[in-house]
Amino acid sequence: MKIISNVNELKTYLKKEKKIIGFVPTMGALHDGHLSLIKTARKECELLVVSIFVNPTQFLAGEDLDKYPSRDDADKKICKLAGVDVVFLPQRSDIYGDDEVSLNAPNVRGFVLEGATRPGHFDGVLTVVNKLFNIVNPDNAYFGKKDAQQLNLISLMVKQLFLDVNIVAVDTVRESDGLALSSRNIYLSKEERKEALKISRSLYMASKMVQKKVYDTHEIKKVMSEILEPLEVGYIEILNREFEVLDNIEIGNTIVLVEALVGTTRLLDNIWL
Ligand code: PAF
């Protein structure tokens, strides 16, 4: 496995190889959710690149960028065991200059849900993913369905900027009791972890109601919010794949999303119906 920090060195190496490139961008602190992206990419591509870069522009003022867990050595071992070919590990100065051309998230999809509480967050995500795509020039890039809004906006960016990369959406990985894997789970106490299960339970209930042919999204949201009590709910939304609000479930085209505060940890989860 190669570890490359320099942009030009990586570009030159990848061009020379002339292989089908799979790309998994990460901010490190890899867990089984990332591993699932890596394993999926490994199966589908000839040359697998994983980037580890804690992107400063997607953190807002007051969000503790410096406290973001950094586990480069453990991450490199995980990548090696998973058969990654290249780990791209740039410094901030490799990616960003002083006076930057900017890329902004679209007004509607970029400033609802996560974008409403973290305005500007998706500008930073799109900017860095666009830069990374330009460096790696992947055939396929892999993103988790758990960050549904990020996935949606990156897919939109690829379409609108005519980028030549295929975005692959990978299913959310869960603990055996249903909790979706997230780097934030480490902040949960034992009690909070139990409370956090209300989030996946509310989503399973939505799915059950749909199986029983309840399609009215307002009715579903009401039952979900009862299950989520007494958590402080940021949002429960039922949207189509274009991120438009639905009054009625469209089978095969619906995402149910929840954000809730458990203790001091904001958790996200969703289910695709
Ligand atoms: O999902 C993440 O870890 C980040 O938002 C990403 C896509 C690596 C961009 O920094």
PDB file of C-alpha atoms and ligand atoms in Angstrom:
ATOM      1  CA  MET A   1       0.000   0.000   0.000  1.00  0.00           C
ATOM      2  CA  LYS A   2       1.316   3.415  -0.982  1.00  0.00           C
ATOM      3  CA  ILE A   3       0.910   6.462   1.256  1.00  0.00           C
ATOM      4  CA  ILE A   4       1.029   9.678  -0.742  1.00  0.00           C
ATOM      5  CA  SER A   5       0.694  13.225   0.566  1.00  0.00           C
ATOM      6  CA  ASN A   6       1.692  15.200  -2.474  1.00  0.00           C
ATOM      7  CA  VAL A   7      -1.024  16.068  -5.007  1.00  0.00           C
ATOM      8  CA  ASN A   8       1.183  15.925  -8.099  1.00  0.00           C
ATOM      9  CA  GLU A   9       2.805  12.681  -7.035  1.00  0.00           C
ATOM     10  CA  LEU A  10      -0.629  11.079  -6.638  1.00  0.00           C
ATOM     11  CA  LYS A  11      -1.873  12.423  -9.979  1.00  0.00           C
ATOM     12  CA  THR A  12       1.196  11.157 -11.811  1.00  0.00           C
ATOM     13  CA  TYR A  13       0.991   7.735 -10.175  1.00  0.00           C
ATOM     14  CA  LEU A  14      -2.709   7.276 -10.924  1.00  0.00           C
ATOM     15  CA  LYS A  15      -2.369   8.379 -14.553  1.00  0.00           C
ATOM     16  CA  LYS A  16       0.464   5.933 -15.105  1.00  0.00           C
ATOM     17  CA  GLU A  17      -1.523   3.002 -13.700  1.00  0.00           C
ATOM     18  CA  LYS A  18      -4.402   3.313 -16.237  1.00  0.00           C
ATOM     19  CA  LYS A  19      -6.790   1.245 -14.079  1.00  0.00           C
ATOM     20  CA  ILE A  20     -10.426   1.527 -13.014  1.00  0.00           C
ATOM     21  CA  ILE A  21     -10.127   3.752  -9.959  1.00  0.00           C
ATOM     22  CA  GLY A  22     -12.411   3.471  -6.927  1.00  0.00           C
ATOM     23  CA  PHE A  23     -12.298   6.328  -4.432  1.00  0.00           C
ATOM     24  CA  VAL A  24     -13.451   6.554  -0.804  1.00  0.00           C
ATOM     25  CA  PRO A  25     -13.008  10.063   0.657  1.00  0.00           C
ATOM     26  CA  THR A  26     -12.893  10.131   4.475  1.00  0.00           C
ATOM     27  CA  MET A  27     -11.914  12.350   7.364  1.00  0.00           C
ATOM     28  CA  GLY A  28     -10.214   9.421   9.086  1.00  0.00           C
ATOM     29  CA  ALA A  29     -11.114   7.815  12.439  1.00  0.00           C
ATOM     30  CA  LEU A  30     -12.283   4.910  10.313  1.00  0.00           C
ATOM     31  CA  HIS A  31     -15.044   2.632  11.618  1.00  0.00           C
ATOM     32  CA  ASP A  32     -17.032  -0.249  10.156  1.00  0.00           C
ATOM     33  CA  GLY A  33     -19.168   2.193   8.183  1.00  0.00           C
ATOM     34  CA  HIS A  34     -16.086   3.355   6.270  1.00  0.00           C
ATOM     35  CA  LEU A  35     -14.921  -0.229   5.973  1.00  0.00           C
ATOM     36  CA  SER A  36     -18.136  -1.133   4.236  1.00  0.00           C
ATOM     37  CA  LEU A  37     -17.485   1.643   1.654  1.00  0.00           C
ATOM     38  CA  ILE A  38     -13.922   0.406   1.234  1.00  0.00           C
ATOM     39  CA  LYS A  39     -14.995  -3.236   0.825  1.00  0.00           C
ATOM     40  CA  THR A  40     -17.646  -2.346  -1.732  1.00  0.00           C
ATOM     41  CA  ALA A  41     -15.134  -0.270  -3.697  1.00  0.00           C
ATOM     42  CA  ARG A  42     -12.498  -3.019  -3.456  1.00  0.00           C
ATOM     43  CA  LYS A  43     -14.860  -5.478  -5.157  1.00  0.00           C
ATOM     44  CA  GLU A  44     -15.797  -3.111  -7.963  1.00  0.00           C
ATOM     45  CA  CYS A  45     -12.517  -1.401  -8.900  1.00  0.00           C
ATOM     46  CA  GLU A  46      -8.952  -2.243  -9.913  1.00  0.00           C
ATOM     47  CA  LEU A  47      -7.181   0.500  -7.999  1.00  0.00           C
ATOM     48  CA  LEU A  48      -8.555   1.701  -4.685  1.00  0.00           C
ATOM     49  CA  VAL A  49      -7.726   5.128  -3.249  1.00  0.00           C
ATOM     50  CA  VAL A  50      -8.810   6.254   0.229  1.00  0.00           C
ATOM     51  CA  SER A  51      -8.243   9.862   1.245  1.00  0.00           C
ATOM     52  CA  ILE A  52      -7.874  10.881   4.869  1.00  0.00           C
ATOM     53  CA  PHE A  53      -8.261  14.617   5.244  1.00  0.00           C
ATOM     54  CA  VAL A  54     -10.052  16.515   8.015  1.00  0.00           C
ATOM     55  CA  ASN A  55     -11.517  19.234   5.862  1.00  0.00           C
ATOM     56  CA  PRO A  56     -11.466  22.592   7.681  1.00  0.00           C
ATOM     57  CA  THR A  57     -13.975  24.306   5.397  1.00  0.00           C
ATOM     58  CA  GLN A  58     -16.874  22.059   6.409  1.00  0.00           C
ATOM     59  CA  PHE A  59     -16.532  23.000  10.080  1.00  0.00           C
ATOM     60  CA  LEU A  60     -18.312  26.164  11.153  1.00  0.00           C
ATOM     61  CA  ALA A  61     -16.944  28.730  13.580  1.00  0.00           C
ATOM     62  CA  GLY A  62     -17.435  27.278  17.051  1.00  0.00           C
ATOM     63  CA  GLU A  63     -17.363  23.664  15.850  1.00  0.00           C
ATOM     64  CA  ASP A  64     -14.250  22.130  17.283  1.00  0.00           C
ATOM     65  CA  LEU A  65     -12.178  21.202  14.252  1.00  0.00           C
ATOM     66  CA  ASP A  66      -9.074  20.636  16.391  1.00  0.00           C
ATOM     67  CA  LYS A  67     -10.872  18.109  18.581  1.00  0.00           C
ATOM     68  CA  TYR A  68     -11.802  15.952  15.577  1.00  0.00           C
ATOM     69  CA  PRO A  69     -10.318  12.503  16.328  1.00  0.00           C
ATOM     70  CA  SER A  70      -7.081  11.813  14.451  1.00  0.00           C
ATOM     71  CA  ARG A  71      -5.955   8.205  14.271  1.00  0.00           C
ATOM     72  CA  ASP A  72      -3.694   8.120  11.235  1.00  0.00           C
ATOM     73  CA  ASP A  73      -1.707   5.051  12.304  1.00  0.00           C
ATOM     74  CA  ALA A  74      -4.785   2.948  13.096  1.00  0.00           C
ATOM     75  CA  ASP A  75      -6.447   4.170   9.898  1.00  0.00           C
ATOM     76  CA  LYS A  76      -3.454   3.164   7.789  1.00  0.00           C
ATOM     77  CA  LYS A  77      -3.533  -0.337   9.328  1.00  0.00           C
ATOM     78  CA  ILE A  78      -7.268  -0.661   8.609  1.00  0.00           C
ATOM     79  CA  CYS A  79      -6.687   0.410   4.998  1.00  0.00           C
ATOM     80  CA  LYS A  80      -3.814  -2.009   4.554  1.00  0.00           C
ATOM     81  CA  LEU A  81      -5.849  -4.946   5.888  1.00  0.00           C
ATOM     82  CA  ALA A  82      -8.765  -3.992   3.637  1.00  0.00           C
ATOM     83  CA  GLY A  83      -6.563  -4.094   0.521  1.00  0.00           C
ATOM     84  CA  VAL A  84      -6.444  -0.354  -0.199  1.00  0.00           C
ATOM     85  CA  ASP A  85      -3.825   0.488  -2.862  1.00  0.00           C
ATOM     86  CA  VAL A  86      -3.219   4.143  -2.050  1.00  0.00           C
ATOM     87  CA  VAL A  87      -3.914   6.253   1.025  1.00  0.00           C
ATOM     88  CA  PHE A  88      -3.917   9.933   0.144  1.00  0.00           C
ATOM     89  CA  LEU A  89      -2.982  11.886   3.259  1.00  0.00           C
ATOM     90  CA  PRO A  90      -2.554  15.544   2.336  1.00  0.00           C
ATOM     91  CA  GLN A  91      -1.817  18.531   4.566  1.00  0.00           C
ATOM     92  CA  ARG A  92      -4.175  21.510   4.605  1.00  0.00           C
ATOM     93  CA  SER A  93      -1.728  23.519   2.523  1.00  0.00           C
ATOM     94  CA  ASP A  94      -1.747  20.793  -0.161  1.00  0.00           C
ATOM     95  CA  ILE A  95      -5.490  21.266  -0.620  1.00  0.00           C
ATOM     96  CA  TYR A  96      -6.183  24.934   0.115  1.00  0.00           C
ATOM     97  CA  GLY A  97      -4.521  28.193  -0.874  1.00  0.00           C
ATOM     98  CA  ASP A  98      -4.984  31.629   0.677  1.00  0.00           C
ATOM     99  CA  ASP A  99      -7.524  33.165  -1.657  1.00  0.00           C
ATOM    100  CA  GLU A 100      -9.873  30.483  -2.863  1.00  0.00           C
ATOM    101  CA  VAL A 101     -12.336  30.141  -5.721  1.00  0.00           C
ATOM    102  CA  SER A 102     -15.510  29.093  -3.913  1.00  0.00           C
ATOM    103  CA  LEU A 103     -18.199  26.531  -4.580  1.00  0.00           C
ATOM    104  CA  ASN A 104     -21.564  27.021  -2.892  1.00  0.00           C
ATOM    105  CA  ALA A 105     -24.246  24.492  -2.030  1.00  0.00           C
ATOM    106  CA  PRO A 106     -27.578  25.187  -3.791  1.00  0.00           C
ATOM    107  CA  ASN A 107     -30.016  27.384  -1.860  1.00  0.00           C
ATOM    108  CA  VAL A 108     -32.829  24.924  -1.375  1.00  0.00           C
ATOM    109  CA  ARG A 109     -31.218  21.538  -0.876  1.00  0.00           C
ATOM    110  CA  GLY A 110     -28.098  22.940   0.784  1.00  0.00           C
ATOM    111  CA  PHE A 111     -29.771  24.927   3.552  1.00  0.00           C
ATOM    112  CA  VAL A 112     -32.433  22.563   4.888  1.00  0.00           C
ATOM    113  CA  LEU A 113     -31.977  19.731   7.411  1.00  0.00           C
ATOM    114  CA  GLU A 114     -28.247  19.645   8.287  1.00  0.00           C
ATOM    115  CA  GLY A 115     -27.660  22.759   6.220  1.00  0.00           C
ATOM    116  CA  ALA A 116     -30.211  24.686   8.314  1.00  0.00           C
ATOM    117  CA  THR A 117     -28.335  24.148  11.578  1.00  0.00           C
ATOM    118  CA  ARG A 118     -24.895  24.167   9.940  1.00  0.00           C
ATOM    119  CA  PRO A 119     -25.148  26.867   7.247  1.00  0.00           C
ATOM    120  CA  GLY A 120     -22.083  26.724   5.009  1.00  0.00           C
ATOM    121  CA  HIS A 121     -21.212  23.158   6.004  1.00  0.00           C
ATOM    122  CA  PHE A 122     -22.140  21.765   2.587  1.00  0.00           C
ATOM    123  CA  ASP A 123     -20.219  24.531   0.776  1.00  0.00           C
ATOM    124  CA  GLY A 124     -17.129  23.080   2.445  1.00  0.00           C
ATOM    125  CA  VAL A 125     -18.090  19.467   1.711  1.00  0.00           C
ATOM    126  CA  LEU A 126     -18.719  20.165  -1.987  1.00  0.00           C
ATOM    127  CA  THR A 127     -15.563  22.232  -2.324  1.00  0.00           C
ATOM    128  CA  VAL A 128     -13.298  19.543  -0.910  1.00  0.00           C
ATOM    129  CA  VAL A 129     -15.016  16.649  -2.705  1.00  0.00           C
ATOM    130  CA  ASN A 130     -14.727  18.521  -5.996  1.00  0.00           C
ATOM    131  CA  LYS A 131     -11.023  19.139  -5.353  1.00  0.00           C
ATOM    132  CA  LEU A 132     -10.471  15.492  -4.390  1.00  0.00           C
ATOM    133  CA  PHE A 133     -12.326  14.295  -7.496  1.00  0.00           C
ATOM    134  CA  ASN A 134     -10.075  16.514  -9.625  1.00  0.00           C
ATOM    135  CA  ILE A 135      -6.972  15.088  -7.972  1.00  0.00           C
ATOM    136  CA  VAL A 136      -7.949  11.400  -8.002  1.00  0.00           C
ATOM    137  CA  ASN A 137     -10.068  11.419 -11.145  1.00  0.00           C
ATOM    138  CA  PRO A 138     -11.940   8.293 -10.003  1.00  0.00           C
ATOM    139  CA  ASP A 139     -14.254   6.143 -12.101  1.00  0.00           C
ATOM    140  CA  ASN A 140     -16.389   5.392  -9.025  1.00  0.00           C
ATOM    141  CA  ALA A 141     -16.671   7.265  -5.729  1.00  0.00           C
ATOM    142  CA  TYR A 142     -18.353   5.720  -2.693  1.00  0.00           C
ATOM    143  CA  PHE A 143     -20.543   7.511  -0.121  1.00  0.00           C
ATOM    144  CA  GLY A 144     -22.737   6.232   2.702  1.00  0.00           C
ATOM    145  CA  LYS A 145     -26.517   6.515   2.588  1.00  0.00           C
ATOM    146  CA  LYS A 146     -26.348   7.492   6.266  1.00  0.00           C
ATOM    147  CA  ASP A 147     -25.274  11.007   5.210  1.00  0.00           C
ATOM    148  CA  ALA A 148     -28.165  11.198   2.783  1.00  0.00           C
ATOM    149  CA  GLN A 149     -28.050  14.956   2.287  1.00  0.00           C
ATOM    150  CA  GLN A 150     -24.309  14.915   1.602  1.00  0.00           C
ATOM    151  CA  LEU A 151     -24.819  12.081  -0.885  1.00  0.00           C
ATOM    152  CA  ASN A 152     -27.687  13.947  -2.543  1.00  0.00           C
ATOM    153  CA  LEU A 153     -25.707  17.184  -2.890  1.00  0.00           C
ATOM    154  CA  ILE A 154     -22.594  15.452  -4.199  1.00  0.00           C
ATOM    155  CA  SER A 155     -24.709  13.638  -6.810  1.00  0.00           C
ATOM    156  CA  LEU A 156     -26.233  16.980  -7.784  1.00  0.00           C
ATOM    157  CA  MET A 157     -22.795  18.588  -8.039  1.00  0.00           C
ATOM    158  CA  VAL A 158     -21.554  15.787 -10.281  1.00  0.00           C
ATOM    159  CA  LYS A 159     -24.572  16.268 -12.549  1.00  0.00           C
ATOM    160  CA  GLN A 160     -24.463  20.074 -12.636  1.00  0.00           C
ATOM    161  CA  LEU A 161     -20.686  20.396 -13.048  1.00  0.00           C
ATOM    162  CA  PHE A 162     -20.655  17.578 -15.639  1.00  0.00           C
ATOM    163  CA  LEU A 163     -18.083  15.627 -13.648  1.00  0.00           C
ATOM    164  CA  ASP A 164     -17.087  12.278 -15.026  1.00  0.00           C
ATOM    165  CA  VAL A 165     -17.508  10.127 -11.928  1.00  0.00           C
ATOM    166  CA  ASN A 166     -20.049   7.524 -10.958  1.00  0.00           C
ATOM    167  CA  ILE A 167     -21.403   8.048  -7.421  1.00  0.00           C
ATOM    168  CA  VAL A 168     -22.111   4.799  -5.606  1.00  0.00           C
ATOM    169  CA  ALA A 169     -24.459   4.898  -2.576  1.00  0.00           C
ATOM    170  CA  VAL A 170     -23.646   2.307   0.078  1.00  0.00           C
ATOM    171  CA  ASP A 171     -26.095   1.058   2.723  1.00  0.00           C
ATOM    172  CA  THR A 172     -25.812   2.220   6.325  1.00  0.00           C
ATOM    173  CA  VAL A 173     -24.020  -0.166   8.672  1.00  0.00           C
ATOM    174  CA  ARG A 174     -25.771  -0.769  12.011  1.00  0.00           C
ATOM    175  CA  GLU A 175     -24.927  -2.359  15.350  1.00  0.00           C
ATOM    176  CA  SER A 176     -26.914  -5.550  16.007  1.00  0.00           C
ATOM    177  CA  ASP A 177     -29.486  -3.524  18.003  1.00  0.00           C
ATOM    178  CA  GLY A 178     -30.065  -1.081  15.143  1.00  0.00           C
ATOM    179  CA  LEU A 179     -27.865   1.897  16.092  1.00  0.00           C
ATOM    180  CA  ALA A 180     -26.357   3.362  12.932  1.00  0.00           C
ATOM    181  CA  LEU A 181     -22.557   3.523  13.054  1.00  0.00           C
ATOM    182  CA  SER A 182     -21.190   7.033  13.398  1.00  0.00           C
ATOM    183  CA  SER A 183     -17.949   8.609  14.580  1.00  0.00           C
ATOM    184  CA  ARG A 184     -20.121  10.491  17.077  1.00  0.00           C
ATOM    185  CA  ASN A 185     -21.317   7.332  18.884  1.00  0.00           C
ATOM    186  CA  ILE A 186     -18.158   7.343  21.037  1.00  0.00           C
ATOM    187  CA  TYR A 187     -19.536  10.421  22.831  1.00  0.00           C
ATOM    188  CA  LEU A 188     -22.620   8.511  24.107  1.00  0.00           C
ATOM    189  CA  SER A 189     -22.801   7.270  27.718  1.00  0.00           C
ATOM    190  CA  LYS A 190     -24.337   3.823  28.347  1.00  0.00           C
ATOM    191  CA  GLU A 191     -27.698   5.413  29.173  1.00  0.00           C
ATOM    192  CA  GLU A 192     -27.579   7.739  26.170  1.00  0.00           C
ATOM    193  CA  ARG A 193     -26.743   4.845  23.870  1.00  0.00           C
ATOM    194  CA  LYS A 194     -29.988   3.159  25.011  1.00  0.00           C
ATOM    195  CA  GLU A 195     -31.916   6.363  24.374  1.00  0.00           C
ATOM    196  CA  ALA A 196     -30.294   6.660  20.938  1.00  0.00           C
ATOM    197  CA  LEU A 197     -31.988   3.422  19.863  1.00  0.00           C
ATOM    198  CA  LYS A 198     -35.253   5.365  19.706  1.00  0.00           C
ATOM    199  CA  ILE A 199     -33.962   6.861  16.463  1.00  0.00           C
ATOM    200  CA  SER A 200     -33.604   3.590  14.545  1.00  0.00           C
ATOM    201  CA  ARG A 201     -36.814   2.279  16.193  1.00  0.00           C
ATOM    202  CA  SER A 202     -38.740   5.263  14.877  1.00  0.00           C
ATOM    203  CA  LEU A 203     -37.393   4.558  11.373  1.00  0.00           C
ATOM    204  CA  TYR A 204     -38.252   0.857  11.572  1.00  0.00           C
ATOM    205  CA  MET A 205     -41.760   1.877  12.642  1.00  0.00           C
ATOM    206  CA  ALA A 206     -42.048   4.101   9.561  1.00  0.00           C
ATOM    207  CA  SER A 207     -41.050   1.144   7.418  1.00  0.00           C
ATOM    208  CA  LYS A 208     -43.549  -1.140   9.205  1.00  0.00           C
ATOM    209  CA  MET A 209     -46.381   1.366   8.710  1.00  0.00           C
ATOM    210  CA  VAL A 210     -45.589   1.537   5.008  1.00  0.00           C
ATOM    211  CA  GLN A 211     -45.621  -2.273   4.809  1.00  0.00           C
ATOM    212  CA  LYS A 212     -49.104  -2.048   6.348  1.00  0.00           C
ATOM    213  CA  LYS A 213     -50.008   0.389   3.559  1.00  0.00           C
ATOM    214  CA  VAL A 214     -50.053   3.569   5.663  1.00  0.00           C
ATOM    215  CA  TYR A 215     -48.734   6.099   3.128  1.00  0.00           C
ATOM    216  CA  ASP A 216     -49.771   9.389   4.786  1.00  0.00           C
ATOM    217  CA  THR A 217     -46.433  10.920   5.808  1.00  0.00           C
ATOM    218  CA  HIS A 218     -48.028  13.187   8.444  1.00  0.00           C
ATOM    219  CA  GLU A 219     -49.482  10.156  10.203  1.00  0.00           C
ATOM    220  CA  ILE A 220     -46.120   8.381  10.042  1.00  0.00           C
ATOM    221  CA  LYS A 221     -44.256  11.424  11.373  1.00  0.00           C
ATOM    222  CA  LYS A 222     -46.688  11.676  14.305  1.00  0.00           C
ATOM    223  CA  VAL A 223     -46.043   8.058  15.370  1.00  0.00           C
ATOM    224  CA  MET A 224     -42.284   8.549  14.906  1.00  0.00           C
ATOM    225  CA  SER A 225     -42.223  11.623  17.125  1.00  0.00           C
ATOM    226  CA  GLU A 226     -44.041   9.688  19.867  1.00  0.00           C
ATOM    227  CA  ILE A 227     -41.369   6.980  19.730  1.00  0.00           C
ATOM    228  CA  LEU A 228     -38.599   9.591  19.845  1.00  0.00           C
ATOM    229  CA  GLU A 229     -39.900  11.247  23.035  1.00  0.00           C
ATOM    230  CA  PRO A 230     -38.358  12.720  25.166  1.00  0.00           C
ATOM    231  CA  LEU A 231     -35.387  13.282  22.844  1.00  0.00           C
ATOM    232  CA  GLU A 232     -34.930  16.784  21.464  1.00  0.00           C
ATOM    233  CA  VAL A 233     -35.741  16.204  17.802  1.00  0.00           C
ATOM    234  CA  GLY A 234     -34.035  18.448  15.240  1.00  0.00           C
ATOM    235  CA  TYR A 235     -36.144  17.142  12.384  1.00  0.00           C
ATOM    236  CA  ILE A 236     -38.202  14.263  11.094  1.00  0.00           C
ATOM    237  CA  GLU A 237     -38.570  14.603   7.334  1.00  0.00           C
ATOM    238  CA  ILE A 238     -40.023  12.376   4.660  1.00  0.00           C
ATOM    239  CA  LEU A 239     -38.624  13.338   1.264  1.00  0.00           C
ATOM    240  CA  ASN A 240     -38.269  11.954  -2.205  1.00  0.00           C
ATOM    241  CA  ARG A 241     -34.854  11.309  -3.741  1.00  0.00           C
ATOM    242  CA  GLU A 242     -34.847  14.903  -5.093  1.00  0.00           C
ATOM    243  CA  PHE A 243     -35.254  16.042  -1.492  1.00  0.00           C
ATOM    244  CA  GLU A 244     -38.784  17.365  -1.973  1.00  0.00           C
ATOM    245  CA  VAL A 245     -41.232  17.006   0.923  1.00  0.00           C
ATOM    246  CA  LEU A 246     -43.775  14.228   0.390  1.00  0.00           C
ATOM    247  CA  ASP A 247     -47.369  14.108   1.647  1.00  0.00           C
ATOM    248  CA  ASN A 248     -47.623  10.487   0.586  1.00  0.00           C
ATOM    249  CA  ILE A 249     -44.966   7.791   0.543  1.00  0.00           C
ATOM    250  CA  GLU A 250     -43.667   6.950  -2.940  1.00  0.00           C
ATOM    251  CA  ILE A 251     -42.378   3.393  -2.724  1.00  0.00           C
ATOM    252  CA  GLY A 252     -38.847   3.169  -4.145  1.00  0.00           C
ATOM    253  CA  ASN A 253     -38.438   6.964  -4.043  1.00  0.00           C
ATOM    254  CA  THR A 254     -38.663   7.903  -0.363  1.00  0.00           C
ATOM    255  CA  ILE A 255     -36.128   8.730   2.341  1.00  0.00           C
ATOM    256  CA  VAL A 256     -37.235   9.137   5.971  1.00  0.00           C
ATOM    257  CA  LEU A 257     -34.701  11.193   7.915  1.00  0.00           C
ATOM    258  CA  VAL A 258     -34.296  11.913  11.609  1.00  0.00           C
ATOM    259  CA  GLU A 259     -31.954  14.121  13.542  1.00  0.00           C
ATOM    260  CA  ALA A 260     -32.093  14.108  17.340  1.00  0.00           C
ATOM    261  CA  LEU A 261     -30.001  15.279  20.247  1.00  0.00           C
ATOM    262  CA  VAL A 262     -29.001  12.491  22.623  1.00  0.00           C
ATOM    263  CA  GLY A 263     -27.347  14.081  25.646  1.00  0.00           C
ATOM    264  CA  THR A 264     -25.121  16.582  23.892  1.00  0.00           C
ATOM    265  CA  THR A 265     -24.584  14.460  20.767  1.00  0.00           C
ATOM    266  CA  ARG A 266     -26.498  15.169  17.577  1.00  0.00           C
ATOM    267  CA  LEU A 267     -27.265  11.937  15.767  1.00  0.00           C
ATOM    268  CA  LEU A 268     -28.549  11.443  12.234  1.00  0.00           C
ATOM    269  CA  ASP A 269     -30.171   8.421  10.706  1.00  0.00           C
ATOM    270  CA  ASN A 270     -32.460   7.595   7.803  1.00  0.00           C
ATOM    271  CA  ILE A 271     -34.148   4.780   5.999  1.00  0.00           C
ATOM    272  CA  TRP A 272     -34.746   4.459   2.241  1.00  0.00           C
ATOM    273  CA  LEU A 273     -38.150   3.069   1.318  1.00  0.00           C
TER     274      LEU A 273
HETATM  275  O1  PAF B   1     -18.362  12.261   4.996  1.00  0.00           O
HETATM  276  C1  PAF B   1     -17.216  12.697   5.244  1.00  0.00           C
HETATM  277  O2  PAF B   1     -16.431  12.080   5.964  1.00  0.00           O
HETATM  278  C2  PAF B   1     -16.794  14.045   4.683  1.00  0.00           C
HETATM  279  O3  PAF B   1     -17.857  14.925   4.643  1.00  0.00           O
HETATM  280  C3  PAF B   1     -16.120  13.939   3.303  1.00  0.00           C
HETATM  281  C4  PAF B   1     -17.061  13.414   2.251  1.00  0.00           C
HETATM  282  C5  PAF B   1     -14.900  13.033   3.397  1.00  0.00           C
HETATM  283  C6  PAF B   1     -15.637  15.325   2.855  1.00  0.00           C
HETATM  284  O4  PAF B   1     -14.732  15.880   3.743  1.00  0.00           O
END
